[in-house]
Amino acid sequence: DSGVTQTPKHLITATGQRVTLRCSPRSGDLSVYWYQQSLDQGLQFLIQYYNGEERAKGNILERFSAQQFPDLHSELNLSSLELGDSALYFCASSPGSVTGELFFGEGSRLTVL
Amino acid sequence: GENVEQHPSTLSVQEGDSAVIKCTYSDSASNYFPWYKQELGKRPQLIIDIRSNVGEKKDQRIAVTLNKTAKHFSLHITETQPEDSAVYFCAAAQGGGTASKLTFGTGTRLQVTL
């Protein structure tokens, strides 16, 4: 158990819909990262937050947005969903003070039909 | 942005043999190079990492080497065991402190056969 909690574990929805994925980081970690892993693909970096502020951005689509709340949990919002958005979405956390190990959650598997 | 290439995409070895996975990166400012192991249906987990001021690091059967001049780093697993079967990802980190971006390679599926 990494200490990072992601909900929901599985989500099935239709094209055009909007979903919210939630992540609670390890206790004490200030940084949260979101990654997308499509079938048989690598881990694509989406975005990083540190203590509530956006700090690094990857190839995140405009249809996607994220935020980190004062209690440090984070949400990833995916809207106008397309079939190609079907993937495993991982959240990871780290203390944030030094580049180092990321602790991944179990992921949220999104299926868009 | 950073581009991390990883080879091979699949690797099959016999139990007890060694396995080597190689990665190259493009951004000379990258300063941290971790390796993650992802078992089927599980989350990625760090197995070893190396920073840019070190050329080699070893942890039991696992070692990583870094060549900053050539911008490549490698994972070496000796005396492979069936439980080593998994997908391995290399990564390179840009930035530091409170703002960092970890770019992953495309992964190597390692199969250790009996």
mmCIF file of C-alpha atoms in Angstrom:
data_model
loop_
_atom_site.group_PDB
_atom_site.id
_atom_site.type_symbol
_atom_site.label_atom_id
_atom_site.label_comp_id
_atom_site.label_asym_id
_atom_site.label_seq_id
_atom_site.Cartn_x
_atom_site.Cartn_y
_atom_site.Cartn_z
ATOM 1 C CA ASP A 1 0.000 0.000 0.000
ATOM 2 C CA SER A 2 1.572 3.283 -1.170
ATOM 3 C CA GLY A 3 -0.638 5.485 0.981
ATOM 4 C CA VAL A 4 -2.080 7.213 -2.103
ATOM 5 C CA THR A 5 -5.818 6.710 -2.514
ATOM 6 C CA GLN A 6 -7.638 7.060 -5.812
ATOM 7 C CA THR A 7 -11.364 6.894 -6.430
ATOM 8 C CA PRO A 8 -13.202 5.520 -8.251
ATOM 9 C CA LYS A 9 -11.230 2.398 -9.181
ATOM 10 C CA HIS A 10 -13.358 1.792 -12.242
ATOM 11 C CA LEU A 11 -15.617 4.101 -14.224
ATOM 12 C CA ILE A 12 -17.644 3.448 -17.344
ATOM 13 C CA THR A 13 -19.263 6.337 -19.141
ATOM 14 C CA ALA A 14 -20.402 7.488 -22.567
ATOM 15 C CA THR A 15 -18.834 9.806 -25.093
ATOM 16 C CA GLY A 16 -19.514 13.466 -24.446
ATOM 17 C CA GLN A 17 -19.837 12.997 -20.710
ATOM 18 C CA ARG A 18 -17.764 14.498 -17.894
ATOM 19 C CA VAL A 19 -16.092 12.654 -15.033
ATOM 20 C CA THR A 20 -14.073 13.569 -11.966
ATOM 21 C CA LEU A 21 -11.249 11.452 -10.616
ATOM 22 C CA ARG A 22 -10.128 11.970 -7.056
ATOM 23 C CA CYS A 23 -6.762 11.491 -5.382
ATOM 24 C CA SER A 24 -5.659 11.697 -1.766
ATOM 25 C CA PRO A 25 -1.858 11.884 -1.426
ATOM 26 C CA ARG A 26 0.265 10.240 1.231
ATOM 27 C CA SER A 27 0.172 11.958 4.565
ATOM 28 C CA GLY A 28 2.660 14.816 4.505
ATOM 29 C CA ASP A 29 3.184 14.852 0.737
ATOM 30 C CA LEU A 30 2.626 18.251 -0.843
ATOM 31 C CA SER A 31 3.051 17.347 -4.517
ATOM 32 C CA VAL A 32 0.487 15.520 -6.612
ATOM 33 C CA TYR A 33 1.058 14.287 -10.146
ATOM 34 C CA TRP A 34 -1.405 12.942 -12.691
ATOM 35 C CA TYR A 35 -0.434 10.418 -15.365
ATOM 36 C CA GLN A 36 -2.396 8.744 -18.148
ATOM 37 C CA GLN A 37 -1.610 5.171 -19.192
ATOM 38 C CA SER A 38 -3.382 3.922 -22.282
ATOM 39 C CA LEU A 39 -3.475 0.220 -23.192
ATOM 40 C CA ASP A 40 0.058 -1.064 -23.699
ATOM 41 C CA GLN A 41 1.364 2.470 -23.521
ATOM 42 C CA GLY A 42 3.737 4.255 -21.247
ATOM 43 C CA LEU A 43 2.938 6.793 -18.601
ATOM 44 C CA GLN A 44 2.056 10.166 -20.044
ATOM 45 C CA PHE A 45 2.576 13.088 -17.676
ATOM 46 C CA LEU A 46 -0.437 15.355 -17.424
ATOM 47 C CA ILE A 47 0.114 17.862 -14.637
ATOM 48 C CA GLN A 48 1.760 18.494 -11.253
ATOM 49 C CA TYR A 49 0.542 20.486 -8.255
ATOM 50 C CA TYR A 50 2.479 21.554 -5.217
ATOM 51 C CA ASN A 51 0.670 22.783 -2.128
ATOM 52 C CA GLY A 52 -2.316 23.906 -4.137
ATOM 53 C CA GLU A 53 -0.482 25.525 -7.023
ATOM 54 C CA GLU A 54 0.110 24.208 -10.530
ATOM 55 C CA ARG A 55 3.850 23.732 -10.994
ATOM 56 C CA ALA A 56 4.432 21.641 -14.128
ATOM 57 C CA LYS A 57 2.294 20.792 -17.120
ATOM 58 C CA GLY A 58 2.550 18.037 -19.700
ATOM 59 C CA ASN A 59 0.479 17.333 -22.790
ATOM 60 C CA ILE A 60 -2.798 17.756 -20.988
ATOM 61 C CA LEU A 61 -5.758 18.305 -23.281
ATOM 62 C CA GLU A 62 -7.827 21.469 -22.939
ATOM 63 C CA ARG A 63 -10.820 19.225 -22.169
ATOM 64 C CA PHE A 64 -8.989 18.108 -19.032
ATOM 65 C CA SER A 65 -8.437 20.186 -15.929
ATOM 66 C CA ALA A 66 -7.181 19.562 -12.442
ATOM 67 C CA GLN A 67 -6.833 21.248 -9.103
ATOM 68 C CA GLN A 68 -5.384 20.638 -5.682
ATOM 69 C CA PHE A 69 -7.433 21.678 -2.699
ATOM 70 C CA PRO A 70 -6.301 23.165 0.646
ATOM 71 C CA ASP A 71 -6.478 19.705 2.245
ATOM 72 C CA LEU A 72 -4.051 18.605 -0.532
ATOM 73 C CA HIS A 73 -6.360 16.157 -2.235
ATOM 74 C CA SER A 74 -6.573 16.598 -5.987
ATOM 75 C CA GLU A 75 -9.199 16.112 -8.641
ATOM 76 C CA LEU A 76 -8.787 15.522 -12.361
ATOM 77 C CA ASN A 77 -11.769 16.588 -14.434
ATOM 78 C CA LEU A 78 -12.238 15.076 -17.872
ATOM 79 C CA SER A 79 -14.967 16.556 -20.068
ATOM 80 C CA SER A 80 -16.439 15.996 -23.538
ATOM 81 C CA LEU A 81 -15.083 12.485 -23.290
ATOM 82 C CA GLU A 82 -13.973 10.643 -26.401
ATOM 83 C CA LEU A 83 -13.315 6.949 -26.977
ATOM 84 C CA GLY A 84 -9.590 7.661 -26.982
ATOM 85 C CA ASP A 85 -9.744 8.940 -23.415
ATOM 86 C CA SER A 86 -10.234 5.385 -22.197
ATOM 87 C CA ALA A 87 -7.166 4.712 -20.069
ATOM 88 C CA LEU A 88 -5.806 4.103 -16.618
ATOM 89 C CA TYR A 89 -5.287 7.385 -14.803
ATOM 90 C CA PHE A 90 -2.682 7.338 -12.076
ATOM 91 C CA CYS A 91 -2.181 9.833 -9.337
ATOM 92 C CA ALA A 92 1.170 9.962 -7.571
ATOM 93 C CA SER A 93 2.476 11.995 -4.685
ATOM 94 C CA SER A 94 5.823 13.022 -3.289
ATOM 95 C CA PRO A 95 7.042 15.240 -0.501
ATOM 96 C CA GLY A 96 7.761 17.794 -3.208
ATOM 97 C CA SER A 97 10.822 19.312 -1.627
ATOM 98 C CA VAL A 98 13.346 17.291 -3.678
ATOM 99 C CA THR A 99 12.931 15.459 -6.956
ATOM 100 C CA GLY A 100 12.629 11.866 -5.912
ATOM 101 C CA GLU A 101 10.398 8.852 -5.613
ATOM 102 C CA LEU A 102 6.815 9.133 -6.721
ATOM 103 C CA PHE A 103 4.313 7.030 -4.812
ATOM 104 C CA PHE A 104 1.557 5.893 -7.143
ATOM 105 C CA GLY A 105 -2.018 5.108 -6.326
ATOM 106 C CA GLU A 106 -3.757 2.040 -7.723
ATOM 107 C CA GLY A 107 -5.212 4.062 -10.577
ATOM 108 C CA SER A 108 -8.672 4.830 -11.898
ATOM 109 C CA ARG A 109 -9.636 2.858 -14.969
ATOM 110 C CA LEU A 110 -11.855 4.917 -17.259
ATOM 111 C CA THR A 111 -13.779 3.269 -20.047
ATOM 112 C CA VAL A 112 -15.588 5.519 -22.534
ATOM 113 C CA LEU A 113 -18.220 3.753 -24.647
ATOM 114 C CA GLY B 1 10.386 18.947 -24.172
ATOM 115 C CA GLU B 2 12.185 15.891 -22.857
ATOM 116 C CA ASN B 3 12.038 12.690 -24.900
ATOM 117 C CA VAL B 4 12.967 9.355 -23.327
ATOM 118 C CA GLU B 5 13.505 6.372 -25.592
ATOM 119 C CA GLN B 6 13.623 2.863 -24.169
ATOM 120 C CA HIS B 7 14.809 -0.407 -25.698
ATOM 121 C CA PRO B 8 13.961 -3.184 -26.096
ATOM 122 C CA SER B 9 10.173 -3.114 -25.901
ATOM 123 C CA THR B 10 10.094 -6.806 -24.985
ATOM 124 C CA LEU B 11 12.791 -8.999 -23.497
ATOM 125 C CA SER B 12 12.701 -12.691 -22.729
ATOM 126 C CA VAL B 13 15.419 -14.311 -20.650
ATOM 127 C CA GLN B 14 15.881 -17.621 -18.924
ATOM 128 C CA GLU B 15 15.852 -17.772 -15.167
ATOM 129 C CA GLY B 16 19.308 -17.030 -13.837
ATOM 130 C CA ASP B 17 20.392 -15.020 -16.861
ATOM 131 C CA SER B 18 20.983 -11.266 -16.858
ATOM 132 C CA ALA B 19 18.686 -8.655 -18.376
ATOM 133 C CA VAL B 20 19.705 -5.220 -19.634
ATOM 134 C CA ILE B 21 17.339 -2.396 -20.544
ATOM 135 C CA LYS B 22 18.631 0.800 -22.120
ATOM 136 C CA CYS B 23 17.262 4.332 -22.218
ATOM 137 C CA THR B 24 18.332 7.571 -23.818
ATOM 138 C CA TYR B 25 17.159 11.061 -22.987
ATOM 139 C CA SER B 26 17.278 14.319 -24.889
ATOM 140 C CA ASP B 27 17.331 17.097 -22.287
ATOM 141 C CA SER B 28 20.838 17.603 -20.914
ATOM 142 C CA ALA B 29 19.283 19.409 -17.932
ATOM 143 C CA SER B 30 17.640 16.204 -16.713
ATOM 144 C CA ASN B 31 19.132 15.359 -13.342
ATOM 145 C CA TYR B 32 17.299 12.390 -11.879
ATOM 146 C CA PHE B 33 16.752 8.968 -13.448
ATOM 147 C CA PRO B 34 14.488 6.462 -11.715
ATOM 148 C CA TRP B 35 13.371 3.018 -12.804
ATOM 149 C CA TYR B 36 9.885 1.743 -12.042
ATOM 150 C CA LYS B 37 8.522 -1.786 -12.136
ATOM 151 C CA GLN B 38 4.868 -2.369 -12.958
ATOM 152 C CA GLU B 39 3.421 -5.810 -12.467
ATOM 153 C CA LEU B 40 0.290 -6.754 -14.368
ATOM 154 C CA GLY B 41 -2.684 -4.761 -13.108
ATOM 155 C CA LYS B 42 -0.641 -3.034 -10.428
ATOM 156 C CA ARG B 43 0.749 0.423 -9.823
ATOM 157 C CA PRO B 44 4.290 1.397 -10.843
ATOM 158 C CA GLN B 45 6.812 1.093 -8.019
ATOM 159 C CA LEU B 46 10.308 2.511 -7.786
ATOM 160 C CA ILE B 47 13.048 -0.120 -7.828
ATOM 161 C CA ILE B 48 16.179 2.001 -8.135
ATOM 162 C CA ASP B 49 17.160 5.545 -9.031
ATOM 163 C CA ILE B 50 20.303 7.506 -9.831
ATOM 164 C CA ARG B 51 21.133 11.188 -9.774
ATOM 165 C CA SER B 52 23.228 13.023 -12.320
ATOM 166 C CA ASN B 53 26.255 13.322 -10.041
ATOM 167 C CA VAL B 54 26.632 9.536 -9.812
ATOM 168 C CA GLY B 55 27.749 7.125 -12.543
ATOM 169 C CA GLU B 56 26.579 3.834 -11.106
ATOM 170 C CA LYS B 57 24.403 2.519 -8.327
ATOM 171 C CA LYS B 58 23.724 -1.035 -7.192
ATOM 172 C CA ASP B 59 21.112 -2.623 -4.976
ATOM 173 C CA GLN B 60 21.466 -6.383 -4.624
ATOM 174 C CA ARG B 61 20.652 -7.893 -8.058
ATOM 175 C CA ILE B 62 19.784 -4.544 -9.627
ATOM 176 C CA ALA B 63 22.193 -1.911 -10.908
ATOM 177 C CA VAL B 64 21.839 1.272 -12.905
ATOM 178 C CA THR B 65 24.529 3.075 -14.884
ATOM 179 C CA LEU B 66 24.422 6.621 -16.202
ATOM 180 C CA ASN B 67 26.482 8.176 -18.984
ATOM 181 C CA LYS B 68 25.727 11.896 -18.945
ATOM 182 C CA THR B 69 27.915 12.651 -21.936
ATOM 183 C CA ALA B 70 26.055 10.196 -24.128
ATOM 184 C CA LYS B 71 22.756 10.894 -22.367
ATOM 185 C CA HIS B 72 21.926 7.294 -21.760
ATOM 186 C CA PHE B 73 21.309 5.096 -18.745
ATOM 187 C CA SER B 74 20.763 1.391 -18.311
ATOM 188 C CA LEU B 75 19.169 -1.056 -15.906
ATOM 189 C CA HIS B 76 20.938 -4.336 -15.218
ATOM 190 C CA ILE B 77 19.221 -7.233 -13.480
ATOM 191 C CA THR B 78 21.395 -10.225 -12.638
ATOM 192 C CA GLU B 79 20.334 -13.738 -11.685
ATOM 193 C CA THR B 80 16.805 -13.115 -12.931
ATOM 194 C CA GLN B 81 13.898 -14.824 -11.210
ATOM 195 C CA PRO B 82 10.308 -15.445 -12.360
ATOM 196 C CA GLU B 83 9.097 -12.690 -10.026
ATOM 197 C CA ASP B 84 11.178 -10.217 -12.036
ATOM 198 C CA SER B 85 8.647 -10.631 -14.868
ATOM 199 C CA ALA B 86 6.943 -7.248 -15.268
ATOM 200 C CA VAL B 87 7.031 -4.056 -17.308
ATOM 201 C CA TYR B 88 9.954 -1.797 -16.494
ATOM 202 C CA PHE B 89 9.892 1.935 -17.138
ATOM 203 C CA CYS B 90 12.829 4.296 -17.164
ATOM 204 C CA ALA B 91 12.262 7.976 -16.564
ATOM 205 C CA ALA B 92 14.090 11.281 -16.578
ATOM 206 C CA ALA B 93 13.226 14.248 -14.402
ATOM 207 C CA GLN B 94 13.462 17.878 -15.360
ATOM 208 C CA GLY B 95 13.259 20.735 -12.933
ATOM 209 C CA GLY B 96 13.602 20.245 -9.236
ATOM 210 C CA GLY B 97 12.456 21.356 -5.889
ATOM 211 C CA THR B 98 8.750 21.978 -5.886
ATOM 212 C CA ALA B 99 8.363 21.888 -9.675
ATOM 213 C CA SER B 100 9.414 18.728 -11.417
ATOM 214 C CA LYS B 101 8.285 16.729 -14.382
ATOM 215 C CA LEU B 102 9.074 13.042 -14.734
ATOM 216 C CA THR B 103 9.055 11.832 -18.341
ATOM 217 C CA PHE B 104 8.757 8.074 -18.762
ATOM 218 C CA GLY B 105 10.008 5.786 -21.479
ATOM 219 C CA THR B 106 7.579 3.501 -23.282
ATOM 220 C CA GLY B 107 8.387 0.477 -21.141
ATOM 221 C CA THR B 108 10.064 -2.920 -21.515
ATOM 222 C CA ARG B 109 8.076 -6.075 -20.935
ATOM 223 C CA LEU B 110 10.465 -8.539 -19.289
ATOM 224 C CA GLN B 111 9.558 -12.220 -19.302
ATOM 225 C CA VAL B 112 11.669 -14.568 -17.221
ATOM 226 C CA THR B 113 11.154 -18.155 -18.301
ATOM 227 C CA LEU B 114 11.921 -21.273 -16.280
#
